[in-house]
């Protein structure tokens, strides 16, 4: 099942004749990345305008209990905005790095051609992308 943004972004060129192959695992990973990167917006007077997204993790605190609260909120967002991921769970991995002591890994299953497929996605850190 493709979401609207995936259909808009993955349009085939008219000369190609067919749409590019759809990767459900990659689509779920991209949606989780969007959830983490987007920020909820609260308007004037506390009116919730857009609840899609997560607050920045750096605003939550530095300890593992703070990170676990962030993870619980992320699981709620995944359940709401990424229903293709079944039985989602999070894992915090110790990295041994001072500036990034933990890495967040999302696990679950995704239906791929009527078969459950294992899903594992480690959220990238901005310094990992450079």
PDB file of C-alpha atoms in Angstrom:
ATOM      1  CA  UNK A   1       0.000   0.000   0.000  1.00  0.00           C
ATOM      2  CA  UNK A   2       1.479   3.333  -1.045  1.00  0.00           C
ATOM      3  CA  UNK A   3       0.800   6.554   0.825  1.00  0.00           C
ATOM      4  CA  UNK A   4      -0.047   9.735  -1.054  1.00  0.00           C
ATOM      5  CA  UNK A   5       3.442  11.264  -0.744  1.00  0.00           C
ATOM      6  CA  UNK A   6       5.027   8.056  -2.047  1.00  0.00           C
ATOM      7  CA  UNK A   7       2.744   8.112  -5.068  1.00  0.00           C
ATOM      8  CA  UNK A   8       3.586  11.754  -5.757  1.00  0.00           C
ATOM      9  CA  UNK A   9       7.348  11.362  -5.324  1.00  0.00           C
ATOM     10  CA  UNK A  10       7.645   8.062  -7.224  1.00  0.00           C
ATOM     11  CA  UNK A  11       5.723   9.069 -10.337  1.00  0.00           C
ATOM     12  CA  UNK A  12       7.001   7.407 -13.460  1.00  0.00           C
ATOM     13  CA  UNK A  13       8.155   9.509 -16.359  1.00  0.00           C
ATOM     14  CA  UNK A  14       5.764   9.393 -19.342  1.00  0.00           C
ATOM     15  CA  UNK A  15       8.502   7.936 -21.568  1.00  0.00           C
ATOM     16  CA  UNK A  16       9.313   5.103 -19.152  1.00  0.00           C
ATOM     17  CA  UNK A  17       6.053   3.212 -19.619  1.00  0.00           C
ATOM     18  CA  UNK A  18       5.790   1.846 -16.082  1.00  0.00           C
ATOM     19  CA  UNK A  19       6.174   2.910 -12.484  1.00  0.00           C
ATOM     20  CA  UNK A  20       9.402   2.132 -10.629  1.00  0.00           C
ATOM     21  CA  UNK A  21       9.278  -0.971  -8.413  1.00  0.00           C
ATOM     22  CA  UNK A  22       7.790  -0.319  -5.000  1.00  0.00           C
ATOM     23  CA  UNK A  23       9.895  -1.272  -1.966  1.00  0.00           C
ATOM     24  CA  UNK A  24       7.587  -1.602   1.076  1.00  0.00           C
ATOM     25  CA  UNK A  25      10.506  -1.931   3.532  1.00  0.00           C
ATOM     26  CA  UNK A  26      12.135   1.222   2.172  1.00  0.00           C
ATOM     27  CA  UNK A  27       8.801   3.062   2.205  1.00  0.00           C
ATOM     28  CA  UNK A  28       8.219   2.234   5.881  1.00  0.00           C
ATOM     29  CA  UNK A  29      11.780   3.297   6.763  1.00  0.00           C
ATOM     30  CA  UNK A  30      11.325   6.588   4.877  1.00  0.00           C
ATOM     31  CA  UNK A  31       8.019   7.266   6.662  1.00  0.00           C
ATOM     32  CA  UNK A  32       9.586   6.653  10.083  1.00  0.00           C
ATOM     33  CA  UNK A  33      12.423   8.995   9.137  1.00  0.00           C
ATOM     34  CA  UNK A  34       9.820  11.643   8.148  1.00  0.00           C
ATOM     35  CA  UNK A  35       8.040  11.216  11.483  1.00  0.00           C
ATOM     36  CA  UNK A  36      11.282  11.812  13.383  1.00  0.00           C
ATOM     37  CA  UNK A  37      12.400  14.753  11.227  1.00  0.00           C
ATOM     38  CA  UNK A  38       9.067  16.636  11.200  1.00  0.00           C
ATOM     39  CA  UNK A  39       8.021  18.806  14.121  1.00  0.00           C
ATOM     40  CA  UNK A  40       4.459  19.069  15.413  1.00  0.00           C
ATOM     41  CA  UNK A  41       3.065  22.577  15.127  1.00  0.00           C
ATOM     42  CA  UNK A  42       1.020  24.255  17.819  1.00  0.00           C
ATOM     43  CA  UNK A  43      -0.654  27.503  16.809  1.00  0.00           C
ATOM     44  CA  UNK A  44      -1.697  30.524  18.825  1.00  0.00           C
ATOM     45  CA  UNK A  45      -3.581  29.763  21.991  1.00  0.00           C
ATOM     46  CA  UNK A  46      -2.269  26.194  22.050  1.00  0.00           C
ATOM     47  CA  UNK A  47      -4.356  25.103  19.058  1.00  0.00           C
ATOM     48  CA  UNK A  48      -2.873  21.962  17.563  1.00  0.00           C
ATOM     49  CA  UNK A  49      -2.474  22.568  13.850  1.00  0.00           C
ATOM     50  CA  UNK A  50      -0.375  19.574  12.855  1.00  0.00           C
ATOM     51  CA  UNK A  51       0.391  16.650  15.150  1.00  0.00           C
ATOM     52  CA  UNK A  52       2.557  14.782  12.636  1.00  0.00           C
ATOM     53  CA  UNK A  53       6.137  14.442  13.780  1.00  0.00           C
ATOM     54  CA  UNK A  54       8.222  14.384  16.931  1.00  0.00           C
ATOM     55  CA  UNK A  55       9.801  17.015  19.133  1.00  0.00           C
ATOM     56  CA  UNK A  56      13.594  17.198  18.782  1.00  0.00           C
ATOM     57  CA  UNK A  57      15.251  14.517  20.890  1.00  0.00           C
ATOM     58  CA  UNK A  58      17.803  17.047  22.148  1.00  0.00           C
ATOM     59  CA  UNK A  59      14.949  18.820  23.947  1.00  0.00           C
ATOM     60  CA  UNK A  60      14.025  15.707  25.947  1.00  0.00           C
ATOM     61  CA  UNK A  61      17.077  15.382  28.186  1.00  0.00           C
ATOM     62  CA  UNK A  62      20.286  13.387  28.193  1.00  0.00           C
ATOM     63  CA  UNK A  63      19.513  10.288  30.248  1.00  0.00           C
ATOM     64  CA  UNK A  64      18.166   6.961  29.093  1.00  0.00           C
ATOM     65  CA  UNK A  65      14.821   7.489  30.938  1.00  0.00           C
ATOM     66  CA  UNK A  66      14.339  10.690  28.888  1.00  0.00           C
ATOM     67  CA  UNK A  67      15.167   8.781  25.726  1.00  0.00           C
ATOM     68  CA  UNK A  68      12.720   6.037  26.681  1.00  0.00           C
ATOM     69  CA  UNK A  69       9.940   8.641  27.022  1.00  0.00           C
ATOM     70  CA  UNK A  70      10.861   9.905  23.545  1.00  0.00           C
ATOM     71  CA  UNK A  71      10.718   6.291  22.320  1.00  0.00           C
ATOM     72  CA  UNK A  72       7.271   5.726  23.824  1.00  0.00           C
ATOM     73  CA  UNK A  73       6.003   8.824  22.016  1.00  0.00           C
ATOM     74  CA  UNK A  74       7.644   7.614  18.798  1.00  0.00           C
ATOM     75  CA  UNK A  75       5.877   4.249  19.096  1.00  0.00           C
ATOM     76  CA  UNK A  76       2.557   6.099  19.410  1.00  0.00           C
ATOM     77  CA  UNK A  77       3.380   8.164  16.308  1.00  0.00           C
ATOM     78  CA  UNK A  78       4.383   5.049  14.362  1.00  0.00           C
ATOM     79  CA  UNK A  79       1.142   3.299  15.333  1.00  0.00           C
ATOM     80  CA  UNK A  80      -0.831   6.316  14.128  1.00  0.00           C
ATOM     81  CA  UNK A  81       1.080   7.393  11.011  1.00  0.00           C
ATOM     82  CA  UNK A  82       2.730   4.155   9.791  1.00  0.00           C
ATOM     83  CA  UNK A  83       0.174   1.329  10.034  1.00  0.00           C
ATOM     84  CA  UNK A  84       2.153  -0.867   7.625  1.00  0.00           C
ATOM     85  CA  UNK A  85       4.673  -1.604  10.406  1.00  0.00           C
ATOM     86  CA  UNK A  86       3.252  -4.393  12.555  1.00  0.00           C
ATOM     87  CA  UNK A  87       4.292  -5.033  16.173  1.00  0.00           C
ATOM     88  CA  UNK A  88       6.714  -2.098  16.338  1.00  0.00           C
ATOM     89  CA  UNK A  89       9.272  -2.049  19.116  1.00  0.00           C
ATOM     90  CA  UNK A  90      12.295   0.064  19.889  1.00  0.00           C
ATOM     91  CA  UNK A  91      15.789  -0.816  20.972  1.00  0.00           C
ATOM     92  CA  UNK A  92      18.349   1.591  22.382  1.00  0.00           C
ATOM     93  CA  UNK A  93      21.889   0.496  21.556  1.00  0.00           C
ATOM     94  CA  UNK A  94      24.859   1.876  23.488  1.00  0.00           C
ATOM     95  CA  UNK A  95      27.361   3.350  21.020  1.00  0.00           C
ATOM     96  CA  UNK A  96      30.228   4.242  23.363  1.00  0.00           C
ATOM     97  CA  UNK A  97      30.376   7.715  21.820  1.00  0.00           C
ATOM     98  CA  UNK A  98      30.196  10.770  24.083  1.00  0.00           C
ATOM     99  CA  UNK A  99      28.043  12.925  21.807  1.00  0.00           C
ATOM    100  CA  UNK A 100      25.767  10.085  20.692  1.00  0.00           C
ATOM    101  CA  UNK A 101      25.641   7.605  23.589  1.00  0.00           C
ATOM    102  CA  UNK A 102      22.657   5.681  22.206  1.00  0.00           C
ATOM    103  CA  UNK A 103      21.366   4.698  18.776  1.00  0.00           C
ATOM    104  CA  UNK A 104      17.668   4.094  18.251  1.00  0.00           C
ATOM    105  CA  UNK A 105      16.614   1.023  16.266  1.00  0.00           C
ATOM    106  CA  UNK A 106      13.011   0.366  15.205  1.00  0.00           C
ATOM    107  CA  UNK A 107      11.965  -3.276  14.758  1.00  0.00           C
ATOM    108  CA  UNK A 108       8.771  -4.896  13.521  1.00  0.00           C
ATOM    109  CA  UNK A 109       7.317  -6.719  10.538  1.00  0.00           C
ATOM    110  CA  UNK A 110       6.064  -5.478   7.164  1.00  0.00           C
ATOM    111  CA  UNK A 111       3.911  -7.391   4.687  1.00  0.00           C
ATOM    112  CA  UNK A 112       5.868  -7.913   1.471  1.00  0.00           C
ATOM    113  CA  UNK A 113       3.907  -9.754  -1.210  1.00  0.00           C
ATOM    114  CA  UNK A 114       1.566 -11.341   1.368  1.00  0.00           C
ATOM    115  CA  UNK A 115       4.479 -12.571   3.497  1.00  0.00           C
ATOM    116  CA  UNK A 116       5.616 -10.996   6.789  1.00  0.00           C
ATOM    117  CA  UNK A 117       9.131  -9.622   6.452  1.00  0.00           C
ATOM    118  CA  UNK A 118      11.433  -8.604   9.290  1.00  0.00           C
ATOM    119  CA  UNK A 119      11.965  -4.864   9.568  1.00  0.00           C
ATOM    120  CA  UNK A 120      14.990  -3.233  11.223  1.00  0.00           C
ATOM    121  CA  UNK A 121      15.806   0.440  10.833  1.00  0.00           C
ATOM    122  CA  UNK A 122      18.478   2.342  12.738  1.00  0.00           C
ATOM    123  CA  UNK A 123      17.648   6.012  12.781  1.00  0.00           C
ATOM    124  CA  UNK A 124      20.561   7.939  11.300  1.00  0.00           C
ATOM    125  CA  UNK A 125      22.189  10.707  13.291  1.00  0.00           C
ATOM    126  CA  UNK A 126      23.035  13.920  11.390  1.00  0.00           C
ATOM    127  CA  UNK A 127      26.763  13.341  11.941  1.00  0.00           C
ATOM    128  CA  UNK A 128      26.378   9.833  10.457  1.00  0.00           C
ATOM    129  CA  UNK A 129      25.105  11.330   7.185  1.00  0.00           C
ATOM    130  CA  UNK A 130      28.159  13.538   6.594  1.00  0.00           C
TER     131      UNK A 130
END
